[in-house]
Amino acid sequence: MRKKTKILSIMLSLILILTSCTANKNKETSQKEASDTKVEEVKDEDIDKAAKEILKEKGLVNEAVEKPVGKAYEVGVTPDDYNMDYDTSRLHALEEKKSKYYPKDGVKGLYFNTYNINKPEVYNKITDLIENSNLNTVVVDIKDDWGNVTMNFDTDDEDIKYSKIDIVDPEAFLEDMHSRGIYVIGRVTTFKDSIITERHPEWGFTLDDGSLWKNASGEAFMNPFLKDVQDYDIKIAKLAAKAGFDEIQFDYVRFAEGFETFGDTLDYSRGEYEDNKDMEEGEKRVAAITGFVQRAREELQSYNIPMSIDVFGYALQVRHADGIGQDFDQMANQTDAISSMIYPSHWGSGSFDIEKPDLEPYNLVCRYLDEEQKVLRDLDHPPVSRPWIQDFTATWIGEGNWMEYDADAVQAQIDAIYDKGQNEYLIWNANSEYTPGVDY
C-alpha cells in the first residue's frame, strides 16, 4: 500500500509540474504554491524516472528528443525543439524574421558604396536602375573596410562615437529606399578594422616592439578571440537593426589571410581558449569565428532581423580553412543567408577543372553551385544561398587570363544561378558603376 501511495504521489507531482506554467520549485519545502494538496517530497531524478516509465508505457517517449521534465512548453515551440543540443537562436526561422520589404521573388542586389550615397547623380542612377529592372536590393556599408562607422547613429558608446564619420542619415536613407520598395542590407566589415585599433591597440595583434601589426596594404585586424571585440561589432549591428535596416550582413568574419604563417610571431590573447592545451591553434581560430557567428545570430534574435555572412569562395572547397578560422559548414549552419564571393576572376587556374575561370563565368558559377548545394543540403539548418558575383574587369590577373566583363559576362553568371534552381544573388562593383544592358 505504501509503495502504491508513493507512486500516486509521484504521478500527482509530475502532473502539477507539467501543467503549470508558473510553478516555482523549492527544494527546501514540500509546499506547492500551485496547489493546496500536499504530496510526499521526492527527488528530481525520481520524477524524471517516473515520467519516463509512464511515457514508455503509453508509447510516447522518444529517447533522442525529450522535453525536460519540470519545464512548461513555450507557446509556438514544438516538443521536437526540446533536445539537449538544440540551438535556441533557431527559434525564429528566416521566414519569421523577414521584413515586409523582403522581395517575394528573392534578393537580387547591388553593392551601393556608402561614399556615393550623397552624390545625387550616382544615387539617382542606382535607384533608377533598381526601379526599372528585376533588381530589388542594395547593400550599404554600416562599418566600412577601414572600420569607419558611416551612419549617424544616436549612441553614447564612446568607441562607436570615435569611429563615426556620419556620411549617411540612416533614417532618411531607409525612408527613401523603402518608399521605392527596395530591401536594404547593412554590411558590417567585422574583424578588419584600422580605426578602432588605433584607439584600442590591445584589440588587435602586436609585434615584438609593441606596435600594431598591419598587412601589406596597411590594414589592421581586430582579434576575434576577444569578447570586447565581438561586442563592438554586435553593438554596431544592433544600432542598424534599431534604425530599421532589413538585414545585417557580416563581412571579413575571419582572421587575416595567411595568419597561420605569421600568427605565432604576434602577441595576442586566445581569450577563453588561452589555456586549452587540447586544441590546435587552427581549431581555436575556427572556434572563435564560429562562436562569433552564433553569438551574433543569438544577440540579433530579439530584433527579429535576418543575418547573413560573406565568405571566401574557396572556403567551400577547403571546407575547413583553419588558417583564417573559417569552417564553411559550421558558419553556414549558424546564419540565415550565406554569400560566397565566387567572382570568376578570384579563382586559380584549374579550379573546378576550368583552366581560366575568368573566361568562363557561366561554367564557373554552375560548378561552384553544384558543390555548394551538396554541402548545404546536408546541414541541420541550411541557409539561403546568395552568392556575390562580379561586375568588374580584373585586368590585374595577367594577360590572357581575363576578359572585359560586359553585359553578357554579367548575365552569364545570373543565368547560371537560375539554371541551378536558385534566385538570389548580389553583384559587386566597388565604385557602384554597373554595366547597362543586363537583364538581371
Coordinates of C-alpha atoms in Angstrom, one line a residue:
M1 CA 0.0 0.0 0.0
R2 CA 2.8 2.4 0.9
K3 CA 4.5 1.7 -2.4
K4 CA 1.3 2.4 -4.3
T5 CA 0.8 5.6 -2.4
K6 CA 4.3 6.8 -3.2
I7 CA 3.7 6.1 -6.9
L8 CA 0.5 8.0 -6.9
S9 CA 2.3 10.9 -5.1
I10 CA 4.9 11.0 -7.8
M11 CA 2.4 11.0 -10.6
L12 CA 0.4 13.8 -8.9
S13 CA 3.6 15.8 -8.5
L14 CA 4.5 15.2 -12.2
I15 CA 1.1 16.3 -13.4
L16 CA 1.3 19.5 -11.3
I17 CA 4.7 20.4 -12.8
L18 CA 3.8 19.6 -16.4
T19 CA 0.5 21.5 -16.4
S20 CA 1.7 24.6 -14.6
C21 CA 3.3 27.5 -16.5
T22 CA 4.2 29.3 -13.3
A23 CA 5.2 26.5 -10.9
N24 CA 8.1 27.5 -8.7
K25 CA 10.0 24.5 -7.4
N26 CA 11.5 24.9 -4.0
K27 CA 13.8 22.1 -2.8
E28 CA 13.7 23.4 0.8
T29 CA 10.0 22.7 1.3
S30 CA 7.3 20.4 0.2
Q31 CA 4.7 23.2 0.0
K32 CA 3.5 23.8 -3.7
E33 CA 2.1 27.2 -4.3
A34 CA 0.1 25.9 -7.3
S35 CA -1.9 23.5 -5.2
D36 CA -3.3 23.1 -1.7
T37 CA -2.7 19.3 -1.9
K38 CA 0.3 18.1 0.0
V39 CA 2.4 15.4 -1.7
E40 CA 5.3 13.4 -0.5
E41 CA 8.6 15.1 -1.3
V42 CA 10.6 13.3 -4.0
K43 CA 13.9 13.9 -5.7
D44 CA 14.1 15.3 -9.2
E45 CA 15.6 12.2 -10.5
D46 CA 12.7 10.2 -9.2
I47 CA 10.3 12.4 -11.1
D48 CA 12.4 12.0 -14.3
K49 CA 12.4 8.3 -13.9
A50 CA 8.7 8.0 -13.2
A51 CA 7.9 10.3 -16.1
K52 CA 10.0 8.2 -18.5
E53 CA 8.3 5.0 -17.3
I54 CA 4.8 6.4 -17.8
L55 CA 5.6 7.8 -21.2
K56 CA 7.2 4.5 -22.2
E57 CA 4.1 2.6 -21.1
K58 CA 2.0 4.8 -23.3
G59 CA 4.4 4.5 -26.2
L60 CA 5.0 8.3 -26.3
V61 CA 8.7 8.5 -25.3
N62 CA 11.4 9.4 -27.8
E63 CA 14.9 8.8 -26.3
A64 CA 16.5 11.2 -28.8
V65 CA 14.2 14.1 -28.3
E66 CA 12.7 14.7 -24.9
K67 CA 11.2 17.7 -23.2
P68 CA 13.0 18.3 -19.9
V69 CA 10.6 17.4 -17.1
G70 CA 9.5 20.3 -14.9
K71 CA 9.6 23.0 -17.6
A72 CA 6.4 24.1 -19.4
Y73 CA 6.4 24.2 -23.2
E74 CA 6.7 27.7 -24.7
V75 CA 4.0 28.9 -27.0
G76 CA 4.9 28.3 -30.6
V77 CA 7.7 25.9 -29.8
T78 CA 7.2 22.2 -30.7
P79 CA 8.3 19.4 -28.5
D80 CA 10.9 18.5 -31.1
D81 CA 12.7 21.7 -30.2
Y82 CA 13.4 20.4 -26.7
N83 CA 16.6 18.4 -27.1
M84 CA 19.9 19.0 -25.3
D85 CA 21.7 20.1 -28.5
Y86 CA 19.0 22.5 -29.7
D87 CA 20.3 25.9 -30.8
T88 CA 17.9 28.4 -29.1
S89 CA 18.8 31.1 -31.6
R90 CA 16.9 29.0 -34.2
L91 CA 13.5 29.5 -32.5
H92 CA 12.8 32.2 -35.2
A93 CA 13.2 30.9 -38.7
L94 CA 14.2 33.2 -41.6
E95 CA 10.6 33.4 -42.7
E96 CA 9.6 34.8 -39.4
K97 CA 12.4 37.4 -39.5
K98 CA 11.8 38.8 -43.0
S99 CA 10.6 42.4 -43.1
K100 CA 7.8 43.4 -45.4
Y101 CA 10.4 44.6 -47.9
Y102 CA 12.0 41.2 -48.4
P103 CA 11.5 40.5 -52.1
K104 CA 9.0 37.8 -52.8
D105 CA 11.0 36.6 -55.8
G106 CA 14.3 36.6 -53.9
V107 CA 17.0 39.1 -53.1
K108 CA 18.7 40.5 -56.2
G109 CA 21.0 43.3 -55.2
L110 CA 23.8 45.7 -55.8
Y111 CA 26.6 46.9 -53.6
F112 CA 26.0 50.6 -53.1
N113 CA 29.2 52.3 -51.9
T114 CA 28.3 54.5 -49.0
Y115 CA 30.5 57.3 -50.1
N116 CA 28.3 57.6 -53.3
I117 CA 25.1 58.0 -51.4
N118 CA 25.5 61.7 -51.1
K119 CA 26.3 62.1 -54.8
P120 CA 22.9 62.9 -56.5
E121 CA 24.0 61.7 -59.9
V122 CA 25.2 58.3 -58.6
Y123 CA 22.2 58.0 -56.2
N124 CA 19.7 58.6 -58.9
K125 CA 21.5 56.2 -61.3
I126 CA 21.4 53.4 -58.8
T127 CA 17.8 53.9 -57.8
D128 CA 16.7 54.3 -61.4
L129 CA 18.5 51.0 -62.3
I130 CA 16.8 49.1 -59.5
E131 CA 13.3 50.6 -60.1
N132 CA 13.5 49.8 -63.8
S133 CA 14.8 46.2 -63.6
N134 CA 14.4 43.0 -61.7
L135 CA 16.8 44.2 -59.1
N136 CA 15.3 44.9 -55.7
T137 CA 18.1 45.3 -53.0
V138 CA 21.0 47.4 -52.0
V139 CA 23.9 46.5 -49.7
V140 CA 25.4 49.5 -48.0
D141 CA 28.3 49.8 -45.5
I142 CA 27.4 50.5 -41.9
K143 CA 31.0 49.9 -41.0
D144 CA 33.4 50.1 -44.0
D145 CA 36.6 48.2 -44.9
W146 CA 38.7 50.6 -42.8
G147 CA 36.4 50.5 -39.7
N148 CA 34.6 53.8 -40.2
V149 CA 31.1 53.7 -38.9
T150 CA 29.4 55.5 -41.8
M151 CA 25.9 56.1 -40.3
N152 CA 24.8 58.9 -38.0
F153 CA 23.5 56.6 -35.2
D154 CA 22.4 58.1 -31.9
T155 CA 24.6 56.4 -29.4
D156 CA 26.6 57.2 -26.2
D157 CA 29.1 54.4 -26.9
E158 CA 32.5 56.1 -26.8
D159 CA 34.1 53.6 -29.2
I160 CA 31.4 53.9 -31.8
K161 CA 31.5 57.7 -31.5
Y162 CA 35.3 57.6 -32.0
S163 CA 34.8 55.7 -35.3
K164 CA 31.8 57.5 -36.7
I165 CA 32.1 59.7 -39.7
D166 CA 28.4 60.2 -40.3
I167 CA 28.2 60.1 -44.1
V168 CA 24.6 59.0 -44.1
D169 CA 21.5 59.7 -42.1
P170 CA 20.1 56.2 -41.8
E171 CA 16.5 57.3 -41.1
A172 CA 16.3 59.5 -44.2
F173 CA 18.1 56.9 -46.4
L174 CA 15.9 54.0 -45.3
E175 CA 12.7 56.0 -45.6
D176 CA 13.6 56.8 -49.3
M177 CA 14.7 53.2 -50.1
H178 CA 11.6 51.7 -48.5
S179 CA 9.3 54.2 -50.3
R180 CA 10.7 52.7 -53.5
G181 CA 10.2 49.1 -52.3
I182 CA 13.9 48.5 -52.0
Y183 CA 15.2 45.9 -49.5
V184 CA 18.3 47.3 -47.6
I185 CA 21.1 45.2 -46.2
G186 CA 23.6 46.8 -43.8
R187 CA 27.1 45.5 -44.3
V188 CA 29.5 45.3 -41.3
T189 CA 33.2 44.8 -42.0
T190 CA 33.8 42.7 -38.9
F191 CA 37.3 42.0 -37.9
K192 CA 39.3 44.1 -40.4
D193 CA 39.4 47.4 -38.7
S194 CA 42.2 50.0 -38.8
I195 CA 40.2 52.7 -37.0
I196 CA 39.2 51.3 -33.6
T197 CA 42.5 49.5 -33.3
E198 CA 44.1 53.0 -33.1
R199 CA 42.0 53.6 -30.0
H200 CA 42.4 50.1 -28.7
P201 CA 45.7 48.5 -29.8
E202 CA 45.0 45.7 -27.3
W203 CA 42.1 44.7 -29.5
G204 CA 44.5 44.0 -32.4
F205 CA 47.7 42.0 -32.8
T206 CA 51.0 43.5 -31.8
L207 CA 54.6 43.0 -32.8
D208 CA 57.6 42.5 -30.6
D209 CA 58.2 46.2 -30.3
G210 CA 54.6 46.8 -29.2
S211 CA 53.4 48.3 -32.5
L212 CA 50.2 47.2 -34.1
W213 CA 50.5 44.5 -36.8
K214 CA 49.2 45.6 -40.3
N215 CA 49.1 43.7 -43.6
A216 CA 50.9 44.8 -46.7
S217 CA 48.1 47.3 -47.5
G218 CA 48.4 49.0 -44.1
E219 CA 45.3 47.4 -42.7
A220 CA 44.9 46.2 -39.2
F221 CA 42.7 43.3 -38.0
M222 CA 40.9 43.0 -34.6
N223 CA 41.4 39.9 -32.5
P224 CA 38.3 37.7 -32.9
F225 CA 39.1 35.8 -29.7
L226 CA 38.2 38.9 -27.6
K227 CA 34.7 39.3 -26.3
D228 CA 35.2 43.1 -26.3
V229 CA 35.9 43.0 -30.0
Q230 CA 32.9 40.8 -30.7
D231 CA 30.7 43.1 -28.6
Y232 CA 31.8 46.1 -30.5
D233 CA 30.7 44.7 -33.9
I234 CA 27.5 43.4 -32.5
K235 CA 26.7 46.8 -30.9
I236 CA 27.0 48.4 -34.3
A237 CA 24.8 45.7 -35.9
K238 CA 22.1 46.3 -33.2
L239 CA 22.1 50.1 -33.9
A240 CA 21.5 49.3 -37.5
A241 CA 18.7 46.9 -36.6
K242 CA 17.1 49.6 -34.4
A243 CA 17.4 52.1 -37.2
G244 CA 15.3 49.9 -39.5
F245 CA 17.7 48.0 -41.7
D246 CA 16.1 44.9 -43.2
E247 CA 19.1 42.6 -42.7
I248 CA 22.7 42.6 -41.2
Q249 CA 25.5 41.2 -43.3
F250 CA 28.9 40.5 -41.7
D251 CA 31.9 40.5 -43.9
Y252 CA 35.5 39.8 -43.1
V253 CA 34.4 37.3 -40.5
R254 CA 37.9 35.8 -40.2
F255 CA 41.5 36.2 -39.3
A256 CA 43.8 37.9 -41.8
E257 CA 44.9 36.0 -44.9
G258 CA 47.8 33.7 -44.2
F259 CA 47.5 34.1 -40.4
E260 CA 48.7 30.5 -39.9
T261 CA 52.1 31.5 -41.4
F262 CA 52.8 34.5 -39.2
G263 CA 50.4 34.4 -36.3
D264 CA 52.9 32.8 -33.9
T265 CA 55.2 35.9 -34.3
L266 CA 52.5 38.1 -32.9
D267 CA 51.4 38.9 -29.4
Y268 CA 47.7 38.4 -28.7
S269 CA 45.2 36.7 -26.4
R270 CA 43.4 33.5 -27.3
G271 CA 40.6 34.5 -24.9
E272 CA 38.7 31.6 -23.4
Y273 CA 40.9 29.2 -25.4
E274 CA 44.2 30.6 -23.9
D275 CA 44.9 27.7 -21.6
N276 CA 43.3 25.0 -23.7
K277 CA 46.1 22.6 -24.4
D278 CA 43.9 20.1 -26.1
M279 CA 43.1 22.3 -29.1
E280 CA 45.4 23.1 -32.0
E281 CA 45.8 26.8 -32.8
G282 CA 43.8 26.4 -36.0
E283 CA 41.0 24.8 -34.2
K284 CA 40.9 27.7 -31.7
R285 CA 40.6 30.1 -34.6
V286 CA 37.7 28.1 -36.1
A287 CA 36.0 28.0 -32.7
A288 CA 36.4 31.8 -32.2
I289 CA 34.9 32.6 -35.7
T290 CA 32.1 30.1 -35.5
G291 CA 31.4 31.2 -31.9
F292 CA 31.1 34.8 -33.1
V293 CA 28.6 33.9 -35.9
Q294 CA 26.4 32.1 -33.4
R295 CA 26.7 34.9 -30.8
A296 CA 25.7 37.5 -33.4
R297 CA 22.7 35.5 -34.5
E298 CA 21.6 35.0 -30.9
E299 CA 22.0 38.6 -30.0
L300 CA 20.2 39.9 -33.0
Q301 CA 17.4 37.4 -32.4
S302 CA 15.4 39.9 -30.3
Y303 CA 15.5 42.4 -33.1
N304 CA 13.8 39.9 -35.4
I305 CA 16.2 40.7 -38.2
P306 CA 17.9 38.2 -40.6
M307 CA 21.6 37.8 -40.5
S308 CA 23.9 36.9 -43.4
I309 CA 27.6 36.4 -43.7
D310 CA 30.2 36.7 -46.5
V311 CA 32.8 34.0 -47.0
F312 CA 35.6 33.3 -49.5
G313 CA 34.5 31.0 -52.3
Y314 CA 37.5 28.8 -51.6
A315 CA 36.2 28.2 -48.0
L316 CA 33.7 25.8 -49.6
Q317 CA 36.5 23.9 -51.4
V318 CA 38.7 23.7 -48.3
R319 CA 35.7 23.2 -46.0
H320 CA 37.9 23.8 -43.0
A321 CA 40.2 26.8 -43.6
D322 CA 41.6 26.9 -40.1
G323 CA 44.3 29.4 -41.1
I324 CA 41.7 32.2 -41.2
G325 CA 39.3 30.4 -38.9
Q326 CA 36.5 29.7 -41.4
D327 CA 34.8 26.3 -41.4
F328 CA 32.2 26.6 -44.2
D329 CA 29.8 24.1 -42.8
Q330 CA 29.9 25.4 -39.2
M331 CA 29.4 29.0 -40.3
A332 CA 26.7 28.2 -42.8
N333 CA 24.8 26.3 -40.2
Q334 CA 24.6 29.4 -38.0
T335 CA 23.4 32.0 -40.4
D336 CA 20.2 32.8 -42.3
A337 CA 21.9 33.5 -45.6
I338 CA 25.4 32.9 -46.9
S339 CA 27.1 34.9 -49.6
S340 CA 30.1 33.2 -51.0
M341 CA 32.3 35.5 -53.1
I342 CA 32.5 33.5 -56.3
Y343 CA 33.9 36.1 -58.6
P344 CA 35.3 34.1 -61.6
S345 CA 38.4 36.3 -61.5
H346 CA 39.3 35.2 -58.0
W347 CA 39.8 31.5 -58.8
G348 CA 43.1 30.0 -59.8
S349 CA 43.8 28.1 -62.9
G350 CA 42.3 24.6 -62.8
S351 CA 39.6 25.5 -60.3
F352 CA 36.5 23.3 -60.9
D353 CA 38.5 21.9 -63.8
I354 CA 38.4 25.2 -65.6
E355 CA 41.8 26.4 -67.0
K356 CA 41.0 30.1 -67.0
P357 CA 37.9 30.7 -64.8
D358 CA 37.5 34.4 -65.6
L359 CA 36.9 33.5 -69.2
E360 CA 34.1 31.1 -68.3
P361 CA 31.7 32.9 -66.0
Y362 CA 28.8 30.6 -66.7
N363 CA 30.6 27.4 -66.1
L364 CA 32.4 28.6 -63.1
V365 CA 29.2 29.7 -61.3
C366 CA 27.4 26.4 -62.3
R367 CA 30.2 24.2 -61.0
Y368 CA 30.6 26.2 -57.8
L369 CA 26.9 26.0 -57.0
D370 CA 26.9 22.2 -57.8
E371 CA 29.3 21.8 -54.9
E372 CA 27.7 24.3 -52.6
Q373 CA 24.3 22.7 -52.9
K374 CA 25.7 19.3 -52.0
V375 CA 27.1 20.8 -48.8
L376 CA 24.2 22.9 -47.8
R377 CA 21.6 20.2 -48.2
D378 CA 23.3 18.1 -45.6
L379 CA 23.3 20.8 -42.9
D380 CA 20.8 20.8 -40.0
H381 CA 19.9 24.4 -40.7
P382 CA 20.8 25.2 -44.3
P383 CA 20.9 29.0 -45.1
V384 CA 19.7 30.7 -48.2
S385 CA 22.5 30.7 -50.8
R386 CA 23.0 34.3 -52.1
P387 CA 26.4 34.4 -53.9
W388 CA 28.3 37.5 -54.7
I389 CA 29.1 37.7 -58.5
Q390 CA 31.3 40.2 -60.3
D391 CA 30.6 43.3 -62.5
F392 CA 34.2 44.5 -62.8
T393 CA 37.1 43.7 -65.2
A394 CA 40.1 42.0 -63.5
T395 CA 43.0 43.3 -65.6
W396 CA 45.4 42.5 -62.8
I397 CA 45.2 38.7 -63.1
G398 CA 47.5 38.6 -66.1
E399 CA 47.3 38.9 -69.9
G400 CA 45.2 36.0 -71.4
N401 CA 43.5 35.2 -68.1
W402 CA 40.9 38.0 -68.0
M403 CA 38.3 39.4 -70.3
E404 CA 36.1 42.5 -70.2
Y405 CA 33.1 42.0 -68.1
D406 CA 30.4 43.4 -70.3
A407 CA 26.6 42.8 -70.1
D408 CA 27.0 39.3 -71.5
A409 CA 29.5 38.2 -68.9
V410 CA 27.4 39.5 -66.0
Q411 CA 24.3 38.0 -67.5
A412 CA 26.1 34.6 -67.8
Q413 CA 26.6 34.5 -64.1
I414 CA 23.0 35.3 -63.4
D415 CA 21.8 32.7 -65.9
A416 CA 23.9 30.1 -64.2
I417 CA 22.3 30.9 -60.8
Y418 CA 18.8 30.5 -62.2
D419 CA 19.8 27.4 -64.2
K420 CA 20.9 25.8 -60.9
G421 CA 17.5 26.4 -59.4
Q422 CA 18.4 29.5 -57.3
N423 CA 17.1 33.0 -57.4
E424 CA 19.1 35.2 -55.1
Y425 CA 22.4 37.0 -55.8
L426 CA 24.4 40.1 -55.1
I427 CA 26.6 42.0 -57.6
W428 CA 29.8 43.7 -56.6
N429 CA 31.4 46.7 -58.1
A430 CA 33.5 48.7 -55.6
N431 CA 32.6 52.0 -57.1
S432 CA 28.9 51.2 -57.8
E433 CA 29.4 51.5 -61.6
Y434 CA 27.2 48.8 -63.1
T435 CA 27.1 47.6 -66.6
P436 CA 24.0 48.6 -68.6
G437 CA 22.0 46.1 -70.6
V438 CA 21.9 43.3 -68.1
D439 CA 18.5 41.6 -67.8
Y440 CA 19.1 40.6 -64.1

